[in-house]
């Protein structure tokens, strides 16, 4: 079974903090994604990566950056957390256009 | 830019009834995916549709894809309470691996 693991289920951070969300997949997938999910807005793509050190902006990249130094790991970075970044964050991986598999999600609260 | 729209956004239906959820997408794509999300949980893959005319069925759910009309449907037959969840469709724009989601359809099945 494909496994996508996010480092935390719940996080509470203060405004202005630098926040790291980590995601690891064990299926050697080329593609990895970060989404945020908010009520009524569905899943919105923040960034995705199609190879090590390669990344592409999604629909809402402002306030976020990403890092992919190894194929299995994709990190989402909030450079200076703000309250409007309080959300559910979902990581996913896929193999070249096939179905994506999701992690369990990280519910981030910025206070 | 690919836009994916679902309707309805919310569906309340009685057990035993049939209904269809629609997923329209705005640009050329030949891959369409359906996911299910239970409250507080992550997304689970339901169907993968990879060609025009593709039809997949699993239990009371049947999904189809019409790439010419840029439309996918998820048909529910004789709904049961266990189908209550949020259903998402998602697609890749042609020749990209950037997976874009619809806003989701929240389904509630009542006795």
mmCIF file of C-alpha atoms in Angstrom:
data_model
loop_
_atom_site.group_PDB
_atom_site.id
_atom_site.type_symbol
_atom_site.label_atom_id
_atom_site.label_comp_id
_atom_site.label_asym_id
_atom_site.label_seq_id
_atom_site.Cartn_x
_atom_site.Cartn_y
_atom_site.Cartn_z
ATOM 1 C CA UNK A 1 0.000 0.000 0.000
ATOM 2 C CA UNK A 2 1.090 3.507 -0.764
ATOM 3 C CA UNK A 3 1.867 5.450 2.331
ATOM 4 C CA UNK A 4 2.000 9.221 2.556
ATOM 5 C CA UNK A 5 2.876 10.443 6.014
ATOM 6 C CA UNK A 6 2.564 13.984 7.302
ATOM 7 C CA UNK A 7 4.661 14.844 10.327
ATOM 8 C CA UNK A 8 1.876 16.283 12.486
ATOM 9 C CA UNK A 9 -1.902 15.891 12.745
ATOM 10 C CA UNK A 10 -2.356 19.112 14.700
ATOM 11 C CA UNK A 11 -0.170 22.181 15.070
ATOM 12 C CA UNK A 12 -0.645 25.447 16.892
ATOM 13 C CA UNK A 13 1.761 28.254 16.007
ATOM 14 C CA UNK A 14 2.038 31.937 16.780
ATOM 15 C CA UNK A 15 1.741 34.720 14.251
ATOM 16 C CA UNK A 16 5.121 35.488 12.694
ATOM 17 C CA UNK A 17 6.643 32.085 13.392
ATOM 18 C CA UNK A 18 8.340 30.103 10.651
ATOM 19 C CA UNK A 19 6.445 26.836 10.230
ATOM 20 C CA UNK A 20 7.583 23.627 8.569
ATOM 21 C CA UNK A 21 5.132 20.955 7.436
ATOM 22 C CA UNK A 22 6.794 17.723 6.386
ATOM 23 C CA UNK A 23 5.524 15.010 4.083
ATOM 24 C CA UNK A 24 7.114 11.672 3.235
ATOM 25 C CA UNK A 25 5.981 9.082 0.689
ATOM 26 C CA UNK A 26 7.279 5.541 0.322
ATOM 27 C CA UNK A 27 6.319 4.688 -3.283
ATOM 28 C CA UNK A 28 9.057 6.423 -5.258
ATOM 29 C CA UNK A 29 6.521 8.796 -6.811
ATOM 30 C CA UNK A 30 7.832 11.598 -8.973
ATOM 31 C CA UNK A 31 5.094 14.083 -8.154
ATOM 32 C CA UNK A 32 4.212 15.544 -4.786
ATOM 33 C CA UNK A 33 1.619 18.173 -3.934
ATOM 34 C CA UNK A 34 0.605 20.493 -1.126
ATOM 35 C CA UNK A 35 -3.012 21.621 -0.839
ATOM 36 C CA UNK A 36 -4.948 23.575 1.682
ATOM 37 C CA UNK A 37 -8.578 22.791 2.397
ATOM 38 C CA UNK A 38 -11.029 25.360 3.677
ATOM 39 C CA UNK A 39 -14.803 25.001 4.080
ATOM 40 C CA UNK A 40 -16.635 25.821 0.857
ATOM 41 C CA UNK A 41 -13.424 26.251 -1.133
ATOM 42 C CA UNK A 42 -12.459 22.651 -1.777
ATOM 43 C CA UNK A 43 -8.788 21.771 -2.145
ATOM 44 C CA UNK A 44 -6.577 24.514 -3.480
ATOM 45 C CA UNK A 45 -3.141 23.717 -4.823
ATOM 46 C CA UNK A 46 -0.311 25.622 -3.153
ATOM 47 C CA UNK A 47 2.746 24.057 -4.806
ATOM 48 C CA UNK A 48 3.683 20.881 -6.505
ATOM 49 C CA UNK A 49 6.958 19.221 -7.364
ATOM 50 C CA UNK A 50 7.637 16.923 -10.318
ATOM 51 C CA UNK A 51 11.199 15.975 -9.402
ATOM 52 C CA UNK A 52 13.880 16.538 -6.805
ATOM 53 C CA UNK A 53 14.637 20.257 -6.474
ATOM 54 C CA UNK A 54 11.904 21.050 -9.040
ATOM 55 C CA UNK A 55 8.780 22.912 -8.075
ATOM 56 C CA UNK A 56 5.926 24.750 -9.642
ATOM 57 C CA UNK A 57 3.465 27.228 -8.167
ATOM 58 C CA UNK A 58 -0.116 26.243 -7.752
ATOM 59 C CA UNK A 59 -3.100 28.553 -7.443
ATOM 60 C CA UNK A 60 -2.287 30.102 -4.046
ATOM 61 C CA UNK A 61 1.501 30.152 -3.479
ATOM 62 C CA UNK A 62 1.664 33.529 -1.721
ATOM 63 C CA UNK A 63 3.074 33.259 1.785
ATOM 64 C CA UNK A 64 4.411 29.735 1.208
ATOM 65 C CA UNK A 65 7.556 28.105 -0.075
ATOM 66 C CA UNK A 66 8.539 24.490 -0.567
ATOM 67 C CA UNK A 67 11.599 22.306 -0.526
ATOM 68 C CA UNK A 68 12.277 18.953 -2.143
ATOM 69 C CA UNK A 69 15.832 17.847 -1.483
ATOM 70 C CA UNK A 70 15.034 14.121 -1.631
ATOM 71 C CA UNK A 71 12.522 12.317 -3.789
ATOM 72 C CA UNK A 72 10.511 10.963 -0.885
ATOM 73 C CA UNK A 73 10.213 14.193 1.092
ATOM 74 C CA UNK A 74 8.339 17.412 0.303
ATOM 75 C CA UNK A 75 8.258 20.236 2.812
ATOM 76 C CA UNK A 76 5.892 23.185 2.978
ATOM 77 C CA UNK A 77 7.249 26.299 4.672
ATOM 78 C CA UNK A 78 5.271 29.210 6.008
ATOM 79 C CA UNK A 79 7.905 31.920 6.197
ATOM 80 C CA UNK A 80 5.947 34.086 8.637
ATOM 81 C CA UNK A 81 2.711 32.475 9.724
ATOM 82 C CA UNK A 82 -0.431 34.570 9.702
ATOM 83 C CA UNK A 83 -3.907 33.879 11.028
ATOM 84 C CA UNK A 84 -5.316 33.576 7.513
ATOM 85 C CA UNK A 85 -3.109 30.535 7.055
ATOM 86 C CA UNK A 86 -5.107 28.633 9.641
ATOM 87 C CA UNK A 87 -6.345 25.669 7.630
ATOM 88 C CA UNK A 88 -6.141 21.956 6.919
ATOM 89 C CA UNK A 89 -3.049 21.122 4.867
ATOM 90 C CA UNK A 90 -2.975 17.995 2.760
ATOM 91 C CA UNK A 91 0.029 16.421 1.086
ATOM 92 C CA UNK A 92 -0.282 13.992 -1.813
ATOM 93 C CA UNK A 93 1.956 12.044 -4.164
ATOM 94 C CA UNK A 94 1.409 10.469 -7.566
ATOM 95 C CA UNK A 95 3.292 8.738 -10.309
ATOM 96 C CA UNK A 96 3.238 10.827 -13.506
ATOM 97 C CA UNK A 97 -0.404 11.655 -13.903
ATOM 98 C CA UNK A 98 -1.891 8.666 -12.190
ATOM 99 C CA UNK A 99 -4.089 8.925 -9.122
ATOM 100 C CA UNK A 100 -2.768 10.855 -6.182
ATOM 101 C CA UNK A 101 -2.547 9.364 -2.697
ATOM 102 C CA UNK A 102 -3.049 11.580 0.301
ATOM 103 C CA UNK A 103 -1.578 11.910 3.742
ATOM 104 C CA UNK A 104 -3.770 12.187 6.817
ATOM 105 C CA UNK A 105 -3.675 15.981 6.852
ATOM 106 C CA UNK A 106 -2.284 18.589 9.245
ATOM 107 C CA UNK A 107 -4.689 20.948 10.927
ATOM 108 C CA UNK A 108 -2.735 24.144 11.500
ATOM 109 C CA UNK A 109 -3.983 26.885 13.794
ATOM 110 C CA UNK A 110 -2.138 30.203 13.833
ATOM 111 C CA UNK A 111 -2.891 32.342 16.877
ATOM 112 C CA UNK B 1 -5.854 27.434 -16.646
ATOM 113 C CA UNK B 2 -7.944 24.468 -15.628
ATOM 114 C CA UNK B 3 -11.079 25.115 -13.596
ATOM 115 C CA UNK B 4 -13.039 22.231 -12.146
ATOM 116 C CA UNK B 5 -16.624 22.828 -11.068
ATOM 117 C CA UNK B 6 -18.936 20.460 -9.263
ATOM 118 C CA UNK B 7 -22.634 20.622 -8.709
ATOM 119 C CA UNK B 8 -24.459 20.451 -6.545
ATOM 120 C CA UNK B 9 -22.288 21.634 -3.691
ATOM 121 C CA UNK B 10 -24.608 20.081 -1.178
ATOM 122 C CA UNK B 11 -26.972 17.162 -1.618
ATOM 123 C CA UNK B 12 -29.400 15.799 0.912
ATOM 124 C CA UNK B 13 -31.117 12.665 -0.247
ATOM 125 C CA UNK B 14 -33.313 9.953 1.120
ATOM 126 C CA UNK B 15 -32.143 6.377 1.389
ATOM 127 C CA UNK B 16 -33.092 4.325 -1.629
ATOM 128 C CA UNK B 17 -33.110 7.256 -4.055
ATOM 129 C CA UNK B 18 -30.873 7.835 -7.065
ATOM 130 C CA UNK B 19 -28.929 10.959 -7.882
ATOM 131 C CA UNK B 20 -26.053 12.256 -10.002
ATOM 132 C CA UNK B 21 -23.186 14.585 -9.145
ATOM 133 C CA UNK B 22 -21.713 16.540 -12.045
ATOM 134 C CA UNK B 23 -18.130 17.588 -12.619
ATOM 135 C CA UNK B 24 -17.307 20.037 -15.397
ATOM 136 C CA UNK B 25 -13.788 21.075 -16.293
ATOM 137 C CA UNK B 26 -12.723 23.992 -18.431
ATOM 138 C CA UNK B 27 -9.784 22.857 -20.559
ATOM 139 C CA UNK B 28 -8.699 19.751 -22.387
ATOM 140 C CA UNK B 29 -8.005 16.832 -20.106
ATOM 141 C CA UNK B 30 -8.076 13.089 -20.540
ATOM 142 C CA UNK B 31 -7.761 12.068 -16.909
ATOM 143 C CA UNK B 32 -10.405 12.437 -14.253
ATOM 144 C CA UNK B 33 -10.431 11.187 -10.675
ATOM 145 C CA UNK B 34 -13.088 10.881 -8.002
ATOM 146 C CA UNK B 35 -12.288 10.936 -4.297
ATOM 147 C CA UNK B 36 -14.268 10.498 -1.115
ATOM 148 C CA UNK B 37 -13.619 12.321 2.147
ATOM 149 C CA UNK B 38 -15.230 11.430 5.463
ATOM 150 C CA UNK B 39 -15.456 14.128 8.155
ATOM 151 C CA UNK B 40 -12.098 14.746 9.792
ATOM 152 C CA UNK B 41 -10.370 12.331 7.471
ATOM 153 C CA UNK B 42 -8.164 12.568 4.406
ATOM 154 C CA UNK B 43 -9.123 11.768 0.815
ATOM 155 C CA UNK B 44 -9.612 8.250 -0.465
ATOM 156 C CA UNK B 45 -9.403 7.424 -4.165
ATOM 157 C CA UNK B 46 -12.647 6.067 -5.644
ATOM 158 C CA UNK B 47 -12.353 6.037 -9.426
ATOM 159 C CA UNK B 48 -9.741 6.671 -12.086
ATOM 160 C CA UNK B 49 -11.095 7.540 -15.549
ATOM 161 C CA UNK B 50 -8.440 7.700 -18.239
ATOM 162 C CA UNK B 51 -10.250 7.857 -21.568
ATOM 163 C CA UNK B 52 -13.343 9.192 -23.279
ATOM 164 C CA UNK B 53 -16.329 6.992 -22.563
ATOM 165 C CA UNK B 54 -14.715 5.341 -19.545
ATOM 166 C CA UNK B 55 -17.176 3.959 -17.036
ATOM 167 C CA UNK B 56 -16.289 2.507 -13.652
ATOM 168 C CA UNK B 57 -18.586 1.025 -11.032
ATOM 169 C CA UNK B 58 -18.093 0.116 -7.407
ATOM 170 C CA UNK B 59 -21.128 -0.935 -5.413
ATOM 171 C CA UNK B 60 -23.773 1.797 -5.588
ATOM 172 C CA UNK B 61 -21.469 4.306 -7.267
ATOM 173 C CA UNK B 62 -20.805 4.610 -10.974
ATOM 174 C CA UNK B 63 -18.524 7.169 -12.601
ATOM 175 C CA UNK B 64 -18.266 8.119 -16.263
ATOM 176 C CA UNK B 65 -16.204 10.462 -18.410
ATOM 177 C CA UNK B 66 -17.081 12.395 -21.567
ATOM 178 C CA UNK B 67 -13.947 14.252 -22.634
ATOM 179 C CA UNK B 68 -15.675 15.969 -25.550
ATOM 180 C CA UNK B 69 -18.240 17.546 -23.246
ATOM 181 C CA UNK B 70 -15.579 17.993 -20.525
ATOM 182 C CA UNK B 71 -17.952 16.322 -18.115
ATOM 183 C CA UNK B 72 -17.752 13.535 -15.597
ATOM 184 C CA UNK B 73 -20.645 12.187 -13.572
ATOM 185 C CA UNK B 74 -20.861 10.233 -10.348
ATOM 186 C CA UNK B 75 -24.153 8.380 -10.170
ATOM 187 C CA UNK B 76 -25.524 7.102 -6.894
ATOM 188 C CA UNK B 77 -27.976 4.204 -7.024
ATOM 189 C CA UNK B 78 -30.292 3.398 -4.108
ATOM 190 C CA UNK B 79 -28.393 5.552 -1.640
ATOM 191 C CA UNK B 80 -27.557 4.255 1.830
ATOM 192 C CA UNK B 81 -26.420 6.176 4.902
ATOM 193 C CA UNK B 82 -22.836 4.867 4.576
ATOM 194 C CA UNK B 83 -22.432 6.915 1.408
ATOM 195 C CA UNK B 84 -22.697 10.153 3.389
ATOM 196 C CA UNK B 85 -19.390 11.967 2.761
ATOM 197 C CA UNK B 86 -17.882 14.711 0.631
ATOM 198 C CA UNK B 87 -17.039 13.727 -2.938
ATOM 199 C CA UNK B 88 -14.403 15.492 -5.010
ATOM 200 C CA UNK B 89 -13.525 15.262 -8.654
ATOM 201 C CA UNK B 90 -10.060 16.223 -9.862
ATOM 202 C CA UNK B 91 -8.279 16.500 -13.174
ATOM 203 C CA UNK B 92 -4.897 17.177 -14.732
ATOM 204 C CA UNK B 93 -4.737 19.790 -17.490
ATOM 205 C CA UNK B 94 -3.540 18.179 -20.694
ATOM 206 C CA UNK B 95 0.210 17.492 -20.667
ATOM 207 C CA UNK B 96 0.716 18.584 -17.096
ATOM 208 C CA UNK B 97 0.892 16.784 -13.777
ATOM 209 C CA UNK B 98 -0.752 19.585 -11.820
ATOM 210 C CA UNK B 99 -3.802 18.012 -10.170
ATOM 211 C CA UNK B 100 -6.709 20.433 -9.761
ATOM 212 C CA UNK B 101 -9.749 19.722 -7.572
ATOM 213 C CA UNK B 102 -13.350 20.782 -7.671
ATOM 214 C CA UNK B 103 -15.012 22.374 -4.651
ATOM 215 C CA UNK B 104 -16.573 19.105 -3.551
ATOM 216 C CA UNK B 105 -20.135 17.852 -3.099
ATOM 217 C CA UNK B 106 -21.254 17.182 0.431
ATOM 218 C CA UNK B 107 -23.698 14.284 0.403
ATOM 219 C CA UNK B 108 -26.021 13.493 3.282
ATOM 220 C CA UNK B 109 -28.244 10.420 3.104
ATOM 221 C CA UNK B 110 -31.100 10.246 5.576
ATOM 222 C CA UNK B 111 -33.582 7.456 6.375
#
